[in-house]
XYZ file of C-alpha atoms in Angstrom:
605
model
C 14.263 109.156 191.134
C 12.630 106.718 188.783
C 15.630 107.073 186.390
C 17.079 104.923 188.710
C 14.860 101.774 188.121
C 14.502 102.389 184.580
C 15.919 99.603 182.376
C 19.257 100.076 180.218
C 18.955 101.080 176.606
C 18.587 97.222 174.476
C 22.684 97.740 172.542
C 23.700 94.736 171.433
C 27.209 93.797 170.385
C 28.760 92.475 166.780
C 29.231 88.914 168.180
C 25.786 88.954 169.347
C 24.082 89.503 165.873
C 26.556 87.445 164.074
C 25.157 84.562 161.811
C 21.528 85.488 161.951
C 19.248 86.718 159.265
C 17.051 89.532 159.287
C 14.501 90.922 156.576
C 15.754 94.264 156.941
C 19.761 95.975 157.279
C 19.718 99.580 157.851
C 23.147 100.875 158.099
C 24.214 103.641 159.939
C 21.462 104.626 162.861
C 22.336 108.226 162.303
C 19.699 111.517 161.950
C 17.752 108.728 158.939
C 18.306 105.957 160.519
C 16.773 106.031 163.703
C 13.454 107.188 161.440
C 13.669 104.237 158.920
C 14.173 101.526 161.766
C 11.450 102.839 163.742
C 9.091 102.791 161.015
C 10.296 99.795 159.334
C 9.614 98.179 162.786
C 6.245 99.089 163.405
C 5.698 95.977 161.868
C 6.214 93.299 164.046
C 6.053 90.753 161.436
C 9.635 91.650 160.141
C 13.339 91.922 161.303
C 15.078 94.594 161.450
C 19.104 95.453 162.081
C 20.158 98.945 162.802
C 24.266 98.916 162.802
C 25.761 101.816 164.623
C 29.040 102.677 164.992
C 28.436 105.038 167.997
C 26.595 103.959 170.898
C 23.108 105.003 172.646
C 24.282 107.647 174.686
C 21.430 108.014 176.677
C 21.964 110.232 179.472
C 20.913 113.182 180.933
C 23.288 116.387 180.022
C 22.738 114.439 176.259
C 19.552 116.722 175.807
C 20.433 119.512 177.641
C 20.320 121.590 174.775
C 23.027 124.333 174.654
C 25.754 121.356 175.965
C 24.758 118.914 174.049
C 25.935 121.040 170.962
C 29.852 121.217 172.426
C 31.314 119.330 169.173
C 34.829 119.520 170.704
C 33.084 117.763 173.683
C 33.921 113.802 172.506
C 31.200 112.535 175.303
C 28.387 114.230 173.172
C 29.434 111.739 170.361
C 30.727 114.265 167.727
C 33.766 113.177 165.906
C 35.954 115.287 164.212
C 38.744 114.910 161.316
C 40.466 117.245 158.712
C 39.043 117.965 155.232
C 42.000 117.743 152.209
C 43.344 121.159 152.119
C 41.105 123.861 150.841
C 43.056 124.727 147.265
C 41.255 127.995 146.901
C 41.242 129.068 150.616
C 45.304 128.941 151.166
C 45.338 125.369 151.977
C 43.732 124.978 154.905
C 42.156 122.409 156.810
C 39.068 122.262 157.881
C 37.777 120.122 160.441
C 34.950 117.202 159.217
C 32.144 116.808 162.438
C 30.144 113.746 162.272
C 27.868 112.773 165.109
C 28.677 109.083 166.003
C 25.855 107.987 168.424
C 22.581 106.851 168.233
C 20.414 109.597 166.349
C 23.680 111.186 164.730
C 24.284 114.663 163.954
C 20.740 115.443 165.562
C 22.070 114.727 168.697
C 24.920 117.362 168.702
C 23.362 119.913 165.849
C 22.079 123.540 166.772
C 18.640 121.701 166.510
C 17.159 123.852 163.715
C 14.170 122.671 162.221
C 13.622 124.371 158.927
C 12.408 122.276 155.620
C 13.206 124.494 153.091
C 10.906 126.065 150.934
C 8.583 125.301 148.410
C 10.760 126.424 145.743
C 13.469 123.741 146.740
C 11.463 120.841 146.559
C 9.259 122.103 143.608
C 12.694 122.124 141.392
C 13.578 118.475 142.077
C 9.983 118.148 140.613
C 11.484 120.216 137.557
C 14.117 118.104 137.470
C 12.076 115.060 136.888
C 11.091 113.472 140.173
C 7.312 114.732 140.247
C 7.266 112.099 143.561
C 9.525 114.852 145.518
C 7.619 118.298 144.929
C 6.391 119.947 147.703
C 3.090 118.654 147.773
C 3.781 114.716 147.742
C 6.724 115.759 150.509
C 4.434 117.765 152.761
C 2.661 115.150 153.789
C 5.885 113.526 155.194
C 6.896 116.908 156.895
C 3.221 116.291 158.890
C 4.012 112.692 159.720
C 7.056 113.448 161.432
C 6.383 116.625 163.701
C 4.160 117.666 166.448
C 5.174 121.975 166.593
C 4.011 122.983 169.897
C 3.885 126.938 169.498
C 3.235 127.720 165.627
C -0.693 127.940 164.796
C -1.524 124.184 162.843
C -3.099 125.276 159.269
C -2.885 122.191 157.462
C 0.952 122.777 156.428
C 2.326 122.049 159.923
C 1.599 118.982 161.782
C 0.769 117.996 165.792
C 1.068 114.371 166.158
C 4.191 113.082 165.416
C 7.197 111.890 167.138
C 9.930 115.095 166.534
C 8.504 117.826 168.542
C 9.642 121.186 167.800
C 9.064 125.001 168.708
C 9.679 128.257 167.824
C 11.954 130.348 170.771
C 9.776 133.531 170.684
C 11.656 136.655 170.895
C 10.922 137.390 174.782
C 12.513 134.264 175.556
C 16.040 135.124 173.973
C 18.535 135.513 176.518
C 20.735 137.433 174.736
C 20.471 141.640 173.636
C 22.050 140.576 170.397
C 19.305 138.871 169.270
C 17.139 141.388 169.389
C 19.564 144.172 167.979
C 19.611 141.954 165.232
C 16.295 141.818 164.287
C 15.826 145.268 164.235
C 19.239 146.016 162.546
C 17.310 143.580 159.771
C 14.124 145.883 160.043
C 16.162 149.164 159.907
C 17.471 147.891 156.678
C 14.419 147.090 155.205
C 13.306 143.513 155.840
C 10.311 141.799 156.948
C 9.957 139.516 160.140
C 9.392 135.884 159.090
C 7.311 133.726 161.893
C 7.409 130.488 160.735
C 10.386 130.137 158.436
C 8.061 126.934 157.475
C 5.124 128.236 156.211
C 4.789 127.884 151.972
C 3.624 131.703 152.346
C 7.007 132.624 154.171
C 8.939 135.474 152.645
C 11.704 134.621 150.136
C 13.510 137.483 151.785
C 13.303 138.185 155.668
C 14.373 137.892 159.684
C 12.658 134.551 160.497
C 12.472 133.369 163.815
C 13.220 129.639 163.941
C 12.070 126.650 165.078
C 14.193 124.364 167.063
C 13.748 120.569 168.036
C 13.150 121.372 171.646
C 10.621 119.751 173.427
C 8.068 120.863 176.592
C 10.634 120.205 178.959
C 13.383 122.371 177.505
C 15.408 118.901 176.426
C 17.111 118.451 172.855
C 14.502 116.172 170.853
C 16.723 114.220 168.318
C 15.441 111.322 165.773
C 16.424 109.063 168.663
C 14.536 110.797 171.325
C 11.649 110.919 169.070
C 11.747 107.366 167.166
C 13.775 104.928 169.172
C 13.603 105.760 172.401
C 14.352 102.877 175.208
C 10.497 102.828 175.349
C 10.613 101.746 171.972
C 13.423 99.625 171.556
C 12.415 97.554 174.454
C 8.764 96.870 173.468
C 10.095 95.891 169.898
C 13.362 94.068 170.690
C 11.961 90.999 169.695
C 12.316 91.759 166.263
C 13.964 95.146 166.479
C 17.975 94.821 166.784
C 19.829 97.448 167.598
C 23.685 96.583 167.145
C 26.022 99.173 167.987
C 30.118 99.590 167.908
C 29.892 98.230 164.455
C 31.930 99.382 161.676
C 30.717 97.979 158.343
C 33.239 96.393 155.960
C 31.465 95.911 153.054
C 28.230 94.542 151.621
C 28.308 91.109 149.638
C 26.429 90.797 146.617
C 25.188 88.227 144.295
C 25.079 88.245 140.429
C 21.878 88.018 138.517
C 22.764 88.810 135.223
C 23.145 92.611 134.732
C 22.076 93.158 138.047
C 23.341 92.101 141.774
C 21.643 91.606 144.603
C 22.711 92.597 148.391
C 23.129 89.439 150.046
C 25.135 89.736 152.982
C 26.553 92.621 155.070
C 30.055 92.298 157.031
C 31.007 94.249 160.056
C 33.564 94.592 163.119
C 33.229 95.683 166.848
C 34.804 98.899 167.187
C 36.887 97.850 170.140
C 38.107 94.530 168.296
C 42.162 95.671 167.202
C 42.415 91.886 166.034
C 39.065 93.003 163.534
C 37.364 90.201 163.420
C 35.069 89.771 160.579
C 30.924 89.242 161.413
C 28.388 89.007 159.217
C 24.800 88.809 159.199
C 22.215 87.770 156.170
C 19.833 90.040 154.201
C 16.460 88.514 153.392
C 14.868 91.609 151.869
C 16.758 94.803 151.698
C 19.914 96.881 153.071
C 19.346 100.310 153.334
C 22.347 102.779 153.683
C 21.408 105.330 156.182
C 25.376 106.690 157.160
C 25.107 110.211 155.656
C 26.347 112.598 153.123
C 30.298 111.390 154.269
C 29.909 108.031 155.499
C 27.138 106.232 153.206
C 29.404 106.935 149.689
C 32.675 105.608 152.000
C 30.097 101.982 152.802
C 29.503 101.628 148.949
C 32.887 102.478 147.495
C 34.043 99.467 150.391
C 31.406 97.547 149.000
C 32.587 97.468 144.836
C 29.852 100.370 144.199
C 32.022 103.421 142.692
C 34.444 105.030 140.138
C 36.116 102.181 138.825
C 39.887 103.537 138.459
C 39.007 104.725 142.313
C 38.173 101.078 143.317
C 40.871 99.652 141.448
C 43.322 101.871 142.827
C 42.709 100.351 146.442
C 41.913 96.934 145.304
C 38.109 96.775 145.430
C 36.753 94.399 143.216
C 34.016 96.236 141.146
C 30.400 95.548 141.661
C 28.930 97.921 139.551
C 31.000 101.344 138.067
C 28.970 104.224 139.467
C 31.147 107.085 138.745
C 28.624 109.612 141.113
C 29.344 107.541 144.184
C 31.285 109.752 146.344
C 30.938 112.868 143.733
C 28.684 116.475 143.888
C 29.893 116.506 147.512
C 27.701 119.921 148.416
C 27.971 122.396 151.836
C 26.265 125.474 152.973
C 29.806 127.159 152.774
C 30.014 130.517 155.843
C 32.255 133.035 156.122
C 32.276 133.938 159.992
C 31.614 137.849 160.145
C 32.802 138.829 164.109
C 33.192 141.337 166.909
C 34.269 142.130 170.096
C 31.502 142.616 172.926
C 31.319 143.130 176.633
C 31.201 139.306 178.009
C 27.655 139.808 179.154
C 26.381 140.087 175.252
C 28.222 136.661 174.759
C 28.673 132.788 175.595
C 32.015 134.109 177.455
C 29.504 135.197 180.192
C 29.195 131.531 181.206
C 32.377 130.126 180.434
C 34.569 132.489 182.517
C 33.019 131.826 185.215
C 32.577 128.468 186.756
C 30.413 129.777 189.782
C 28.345 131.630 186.980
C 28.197 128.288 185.282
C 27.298 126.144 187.343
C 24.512 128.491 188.689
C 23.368 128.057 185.240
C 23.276 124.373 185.171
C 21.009 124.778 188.565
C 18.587 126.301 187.153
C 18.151 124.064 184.113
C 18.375 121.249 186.490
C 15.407 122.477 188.737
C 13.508 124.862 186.095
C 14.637 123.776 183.111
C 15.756 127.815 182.292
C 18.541 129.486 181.441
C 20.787 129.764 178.981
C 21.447 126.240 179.040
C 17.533 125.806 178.108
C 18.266 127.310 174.292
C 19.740 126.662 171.246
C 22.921 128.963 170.124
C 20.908 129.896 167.187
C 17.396 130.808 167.451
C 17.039 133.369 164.160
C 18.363 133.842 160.708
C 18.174 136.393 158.071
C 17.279 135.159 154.638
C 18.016 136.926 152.056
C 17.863 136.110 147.404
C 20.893 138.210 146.274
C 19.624 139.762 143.146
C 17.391 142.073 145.591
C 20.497 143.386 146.698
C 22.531 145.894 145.239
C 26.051 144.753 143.550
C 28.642 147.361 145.195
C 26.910 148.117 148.483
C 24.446 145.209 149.289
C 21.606 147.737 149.977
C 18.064 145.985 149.770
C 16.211 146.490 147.281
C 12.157 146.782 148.959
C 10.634 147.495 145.971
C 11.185 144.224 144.827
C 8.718 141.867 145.876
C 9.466 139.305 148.746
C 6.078 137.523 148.991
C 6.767 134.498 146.676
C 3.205 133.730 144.439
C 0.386 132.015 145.449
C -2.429 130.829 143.400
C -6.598 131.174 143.787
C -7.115 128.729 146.385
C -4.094 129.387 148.532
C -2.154 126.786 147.478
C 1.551 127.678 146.235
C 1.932 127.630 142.509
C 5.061 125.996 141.067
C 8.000 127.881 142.509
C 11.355 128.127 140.839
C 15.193 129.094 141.549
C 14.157 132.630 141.692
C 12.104 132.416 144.524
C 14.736 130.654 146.696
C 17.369 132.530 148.940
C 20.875 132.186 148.361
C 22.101 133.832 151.545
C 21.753 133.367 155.112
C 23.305 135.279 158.007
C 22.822 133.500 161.554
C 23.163 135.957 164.329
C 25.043 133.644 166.937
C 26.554 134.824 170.476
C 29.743 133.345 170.176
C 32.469 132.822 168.309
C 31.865 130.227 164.935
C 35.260 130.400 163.653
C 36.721 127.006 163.057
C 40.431 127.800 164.019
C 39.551 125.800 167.215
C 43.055 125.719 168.825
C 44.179 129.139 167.976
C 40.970 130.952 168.996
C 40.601 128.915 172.495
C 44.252 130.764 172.944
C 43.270 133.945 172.200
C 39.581 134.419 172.772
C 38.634 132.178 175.519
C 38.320 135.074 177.850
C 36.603 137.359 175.285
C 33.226 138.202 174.325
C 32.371 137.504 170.996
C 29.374 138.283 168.573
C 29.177 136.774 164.976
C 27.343 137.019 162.316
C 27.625 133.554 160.186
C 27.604 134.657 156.633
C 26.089 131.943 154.794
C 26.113 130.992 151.494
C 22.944 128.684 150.514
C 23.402 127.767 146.819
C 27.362 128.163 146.273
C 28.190 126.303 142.537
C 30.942 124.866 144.151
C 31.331 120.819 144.270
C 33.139 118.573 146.204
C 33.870 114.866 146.601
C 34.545 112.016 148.918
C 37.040 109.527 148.470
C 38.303 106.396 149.881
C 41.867 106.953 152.326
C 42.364 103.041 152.021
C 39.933 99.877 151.729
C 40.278 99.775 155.987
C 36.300 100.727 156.894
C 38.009 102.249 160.151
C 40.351 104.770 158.189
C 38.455 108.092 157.828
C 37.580 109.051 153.431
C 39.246 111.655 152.031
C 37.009 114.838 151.810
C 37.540 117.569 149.436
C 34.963 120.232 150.281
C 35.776 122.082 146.954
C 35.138 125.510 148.592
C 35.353 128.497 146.351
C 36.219 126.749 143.088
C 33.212 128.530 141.286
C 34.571 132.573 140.740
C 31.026 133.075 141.202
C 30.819 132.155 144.974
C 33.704 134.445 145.567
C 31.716 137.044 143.848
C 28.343 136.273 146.183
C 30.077 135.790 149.393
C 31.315 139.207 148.623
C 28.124 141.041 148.228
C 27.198 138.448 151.693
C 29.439 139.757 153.667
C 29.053 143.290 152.941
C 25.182 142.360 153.535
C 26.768 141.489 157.109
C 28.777 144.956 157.605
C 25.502 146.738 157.371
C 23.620 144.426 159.472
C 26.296 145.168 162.292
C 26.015 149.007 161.243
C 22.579 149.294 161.734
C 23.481 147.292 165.405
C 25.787 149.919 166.401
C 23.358 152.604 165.621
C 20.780 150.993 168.119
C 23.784 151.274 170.327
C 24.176 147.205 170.612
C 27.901 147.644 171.719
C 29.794 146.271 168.907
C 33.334 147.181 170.161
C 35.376 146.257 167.574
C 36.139 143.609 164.709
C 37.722 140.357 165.197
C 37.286 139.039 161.474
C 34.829 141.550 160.666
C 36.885 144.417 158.537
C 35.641 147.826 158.203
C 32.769 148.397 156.472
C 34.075 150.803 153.730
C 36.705 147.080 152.564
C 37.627 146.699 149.390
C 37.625 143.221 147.311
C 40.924 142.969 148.286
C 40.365 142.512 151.749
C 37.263 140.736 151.813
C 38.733 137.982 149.519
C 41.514 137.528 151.869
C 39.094 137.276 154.439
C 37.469 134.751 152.688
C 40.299 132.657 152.041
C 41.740 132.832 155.702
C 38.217 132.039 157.440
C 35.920 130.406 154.798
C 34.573 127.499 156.389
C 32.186 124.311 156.643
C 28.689 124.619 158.109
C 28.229 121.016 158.796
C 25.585 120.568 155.999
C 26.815 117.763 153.676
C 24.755 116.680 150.998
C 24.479 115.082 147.301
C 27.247 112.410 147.453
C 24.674 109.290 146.330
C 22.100 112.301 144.289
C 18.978 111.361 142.937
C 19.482 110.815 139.080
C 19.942 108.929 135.907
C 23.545 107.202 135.736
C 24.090 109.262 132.619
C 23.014 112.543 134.229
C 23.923 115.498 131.960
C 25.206 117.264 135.194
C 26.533 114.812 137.333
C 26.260 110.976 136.969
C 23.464 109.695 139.490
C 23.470 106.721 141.846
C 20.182 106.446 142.976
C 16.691 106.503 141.192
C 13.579 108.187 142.186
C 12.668 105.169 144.814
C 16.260 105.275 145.888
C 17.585 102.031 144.877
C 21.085 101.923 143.658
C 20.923 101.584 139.977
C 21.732 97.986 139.253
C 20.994 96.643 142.896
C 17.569 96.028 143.302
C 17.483 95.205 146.531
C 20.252 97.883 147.922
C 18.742 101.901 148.634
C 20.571 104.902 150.119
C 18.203 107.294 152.752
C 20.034 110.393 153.609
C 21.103 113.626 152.423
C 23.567 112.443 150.207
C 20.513 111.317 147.548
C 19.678 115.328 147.510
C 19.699 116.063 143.593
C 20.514 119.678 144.785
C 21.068 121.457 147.268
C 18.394 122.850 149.687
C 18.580 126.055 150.668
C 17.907 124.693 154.101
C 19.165 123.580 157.357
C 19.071 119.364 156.962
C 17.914 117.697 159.824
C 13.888 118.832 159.061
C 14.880 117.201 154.724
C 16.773 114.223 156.199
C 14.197 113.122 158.423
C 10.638 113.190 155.206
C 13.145 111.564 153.216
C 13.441 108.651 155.492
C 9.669 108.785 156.498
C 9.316 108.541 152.742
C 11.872 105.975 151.734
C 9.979 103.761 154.745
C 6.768 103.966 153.151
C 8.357 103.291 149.458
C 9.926 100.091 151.162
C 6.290 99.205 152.348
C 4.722 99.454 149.391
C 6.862 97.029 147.985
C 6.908 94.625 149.883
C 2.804 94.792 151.010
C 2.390 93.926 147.430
């Protein structure tokens, strides 16, 4: 009963920072966040401010791992708001989830911990930033974790702060897991153990690792990095502010460039919005995400001029990018029918059942409550498979190339895959209100058809120059004719996945979006248009490049500083100049163990 004794988390207010001056502004104490202020504050020679606009949250059933990923649940901090309607999926609306608490979107994610692969990071390298290849980011990748299953060759690490570990196939709780994976074997694929290896298969059932820690508890970037142990021994000169909505950041001119001088904010609970402001001795960094950090510099005068003028921002610097090359991991969810056992429904129907699940967690820390939803994927390039069918082609190899010494030679597109199908219990369609109608009672298996490279762009606009109204967000899904075409061949990928189920008599009773397997394009484009939907994984709104990219006009440079703002850097996904073919939390979190060190540098000279 320690808990009991234990002092509250250090939040302060708006009115309590107000006035002061600090060497350091990070804003936004999301999944980056929390990393940058941590590190920035092992120092305890500086000042840091982390502004949230969530609070700390720290409580029990918050790490619990399968609850804390309710995003309809408000008390886990996820906040939700429509998308602009979908042009090219009948015009509907799809519902924006942002985690608004302390640690972000890692404290209400499916807790996946996968970097990407070599390929990914080695074509930002081709792309001109030699800085973020594989080998100068895999030292980053070290820094951060501490795996506690996985074997530790020198490409995983076992000391830092983000624990994670692989859920190992005898733990799963549910058959469809394991029908899965050998659905994926009957059709031809190899098993993947460590989805983060540089010698993982480009095509393959991996089994995954998860930010889970010893004691079966959700380990998010403010578990691991700014945990009340921390925050109190560095509150001297480590502030953390939360219910703070930033207005805007004031600049100074100096000739062609400005400088970040000041950044204004309000308390969230303030309807009179009262303005505060606090001083910036050395830098403000922008850590609000792939949504929110483009919304904080369009506010700010940094954007598409016509788009500032249009709501009355005076113009700071025209950055046309800001906001643009909005990117998403776009699914297509892929369902049946099963017998409530085989499903989430087995816990939800029943509240004895239920709560004789939270028991267990509570004293044993097992259960279903003790997992992720999504413990396994199947990756998968789709030029191995064939055009009309999807079969796989084996012959072609899935080992990607490695050189003499066992270190991975320069990989490219072609070794990257552009599909992944996530076996999930449950049902992932995002038609929240109608399907709580009709399948709340009803056992549901889905496969989560996954599209990891779609061409597709989208962008993020301001609603109004309020900070408190939400940005318009086009996702842009479906645009390209060529993600129809691959989410096509995806989904019939899917269809013989759940064949090969049913023939290892995994009782697949009968489809709820899934058609039949013999569909034409006809009905899987409609299907794509009526259930098409986000995954959550926002990136490339602030990308990494020249202002006068040839492909898409850049806002930050290789050291992520905003060009023309020396003193003013963006440390999320949203600097991504493309896409990983990844989950994000794993990228997110080396980028801002990387943009900390950057900062360091500077300044230590």
């Amino acid at each position: 009963m320690s808990w009991l004794f234990q002092s509250k988390y250090p939040e302060r207010r708006p009115e309590d920072v107000a006035d002061r001056d600090f060497d350091y502004v990070v804003v936004g104490g999301g999944t980056a966040g929390c990393v940058l202020a941590s590190r920035l504050s092992e120092d305890p020679d500086v000042s840091v401010l982390l502004l949230e606009r969530g609070v700390a949250n720290d409580t029990f059933i918050s790490r619990v791992p399968l609850v804390s990923c309710d995003i309809l649940n408000p008390d886990t901090g996820a906040i939700g708001s429509y998308c602009e309607p979908l042009k090219h999926l009948d015009d509907r609306r799809s519902l924006i989830f942002r985690g608004e608490v302390l640690g972000g979107t890692s404290r209400i994610n499916a807790m996946i911990y996968t970097r990407g692969s070599v390929a990914d990071y080695d074509t930002w390298s081709a792309m001109g930033y030699p800085d973020w290849s594989y080998e100068k980011m895999l030292p980053y990748f070290l820094k951060a974790e501490n795996t506690i299953n996985q074997p530790k060759p020198e490409y995983r690490g076992n000391s830092g702060p983000l624990i994670n570990q692989t859920i190992v196939p005898s733990k799963w709780q549910f058959d469809a897991y394991r029908a899965s994976q050998k659905g994926a074997e009957a059709l031809g694929f190899g098993h993947i153990p460590d989805a983060n290896s540089p010698e993982a298969l480009c095509d393959g059932f991996a089994t995954l690792d998860c930010t889970i820690n010893e004691n079966m508890q959700r380990m998010s970037t403010f578990d691991a990095f700014l945990s009340r142990d921390i925050a109190l021994e560095r509150h001297k000169h480590l502030t953390i502010c939360t219910k703070s909505v930033v207005s805007r950041i004031e600049f100074s001119s100096e000739g062609k460039t400005s400088r970040a001088e000041k950044v204004h904010f309000h308390n969230t609970d303030d309807k009179n919005k009262k303005d505060f402001s606090v001083s910036v001795r050395r830098e403000v960094i922008v850590c609000s995400g792939a949504i929110g950090s483009p919304q904080v510099l369009m506010l700010s005068g940094i954007g598409p001029r016509k788009h500032l003028e249009e709501h009355e921002i005076e113009v700071v610097r025209n950055l046309p990018g800001v906001g643009s090359e909005l990117r998403d991991h776009v699914s297509i969810p892929v369902s049946w029918e099963v017998p409530v056992k085989q499903s989430l429904a087995y816990i939800t129907v029943s509240p004895l059942r239920g709560a004789w699940e939270l028991l267990k967690y509570f004293f044993n820390r097992t259960g279903i409550l003790s997992m992720p939803l999504q413990m396994s994927s199947l990756y998968v390039r789709s030029f191995v498979l064939d055009d009309k069918t999807s079969e796989f082609y084996s012959g072609i190899p899935s080992k990607p190339p490695m050189s003499r010494h066992g270190v991975p030679s320069l990989r490219t597109y072609e070794h990257l895959s552009d599909i992944e199908i996530m076996p999930l219990p449950t049902n992932v369609s995002d038609d929240f209100d109608e399907d709580k109608l009709k399948l709340s009672k009803t056992g549901v298996f889905s496969l989560l058809t996954t599209l990891l490279r779609p061409k597709s762009r989208g962008t993020v606009r301001l609603a109004s120059s309020d900070p408190f109204d939400r940005p318009k967000i086009d996702l842009g899904f479906m645009a390209d004719a060529e993600d129809i075409a691959l989410a096509k061949k995806a989904i019939r990928l899917s269809l013989r996945l759940g064949e090969e189920m049913k023939a290892q008599d995994f009782p697949l009773l009968c489809g709820i979006t899934a058609p039949d397997p013999a569909a034409d394009d006809v009905e899987l484009e409609k299907l794509i248009r009526r259930k098409a939907r986000t995954t959550y994984h926002y990136s490339s709104t602030c990308r990494m490049a020249p202002e006068d990219d040839a492909d898409a006009p850049g806002v930050v440079d290789d050291v992520l500083r905003v060009h023309g703002v020396p003193n003013l850097r963006v440390c999320d996904a949203s600097i991504f100049p493309k896409m990983l073919s990844a989950h994000l939390q794993a990228p997110v979190v080396a980028v801002a163990e990387k943009c900390a060190d950057l900062i360091k540098v500077d300044y230590r000279s």
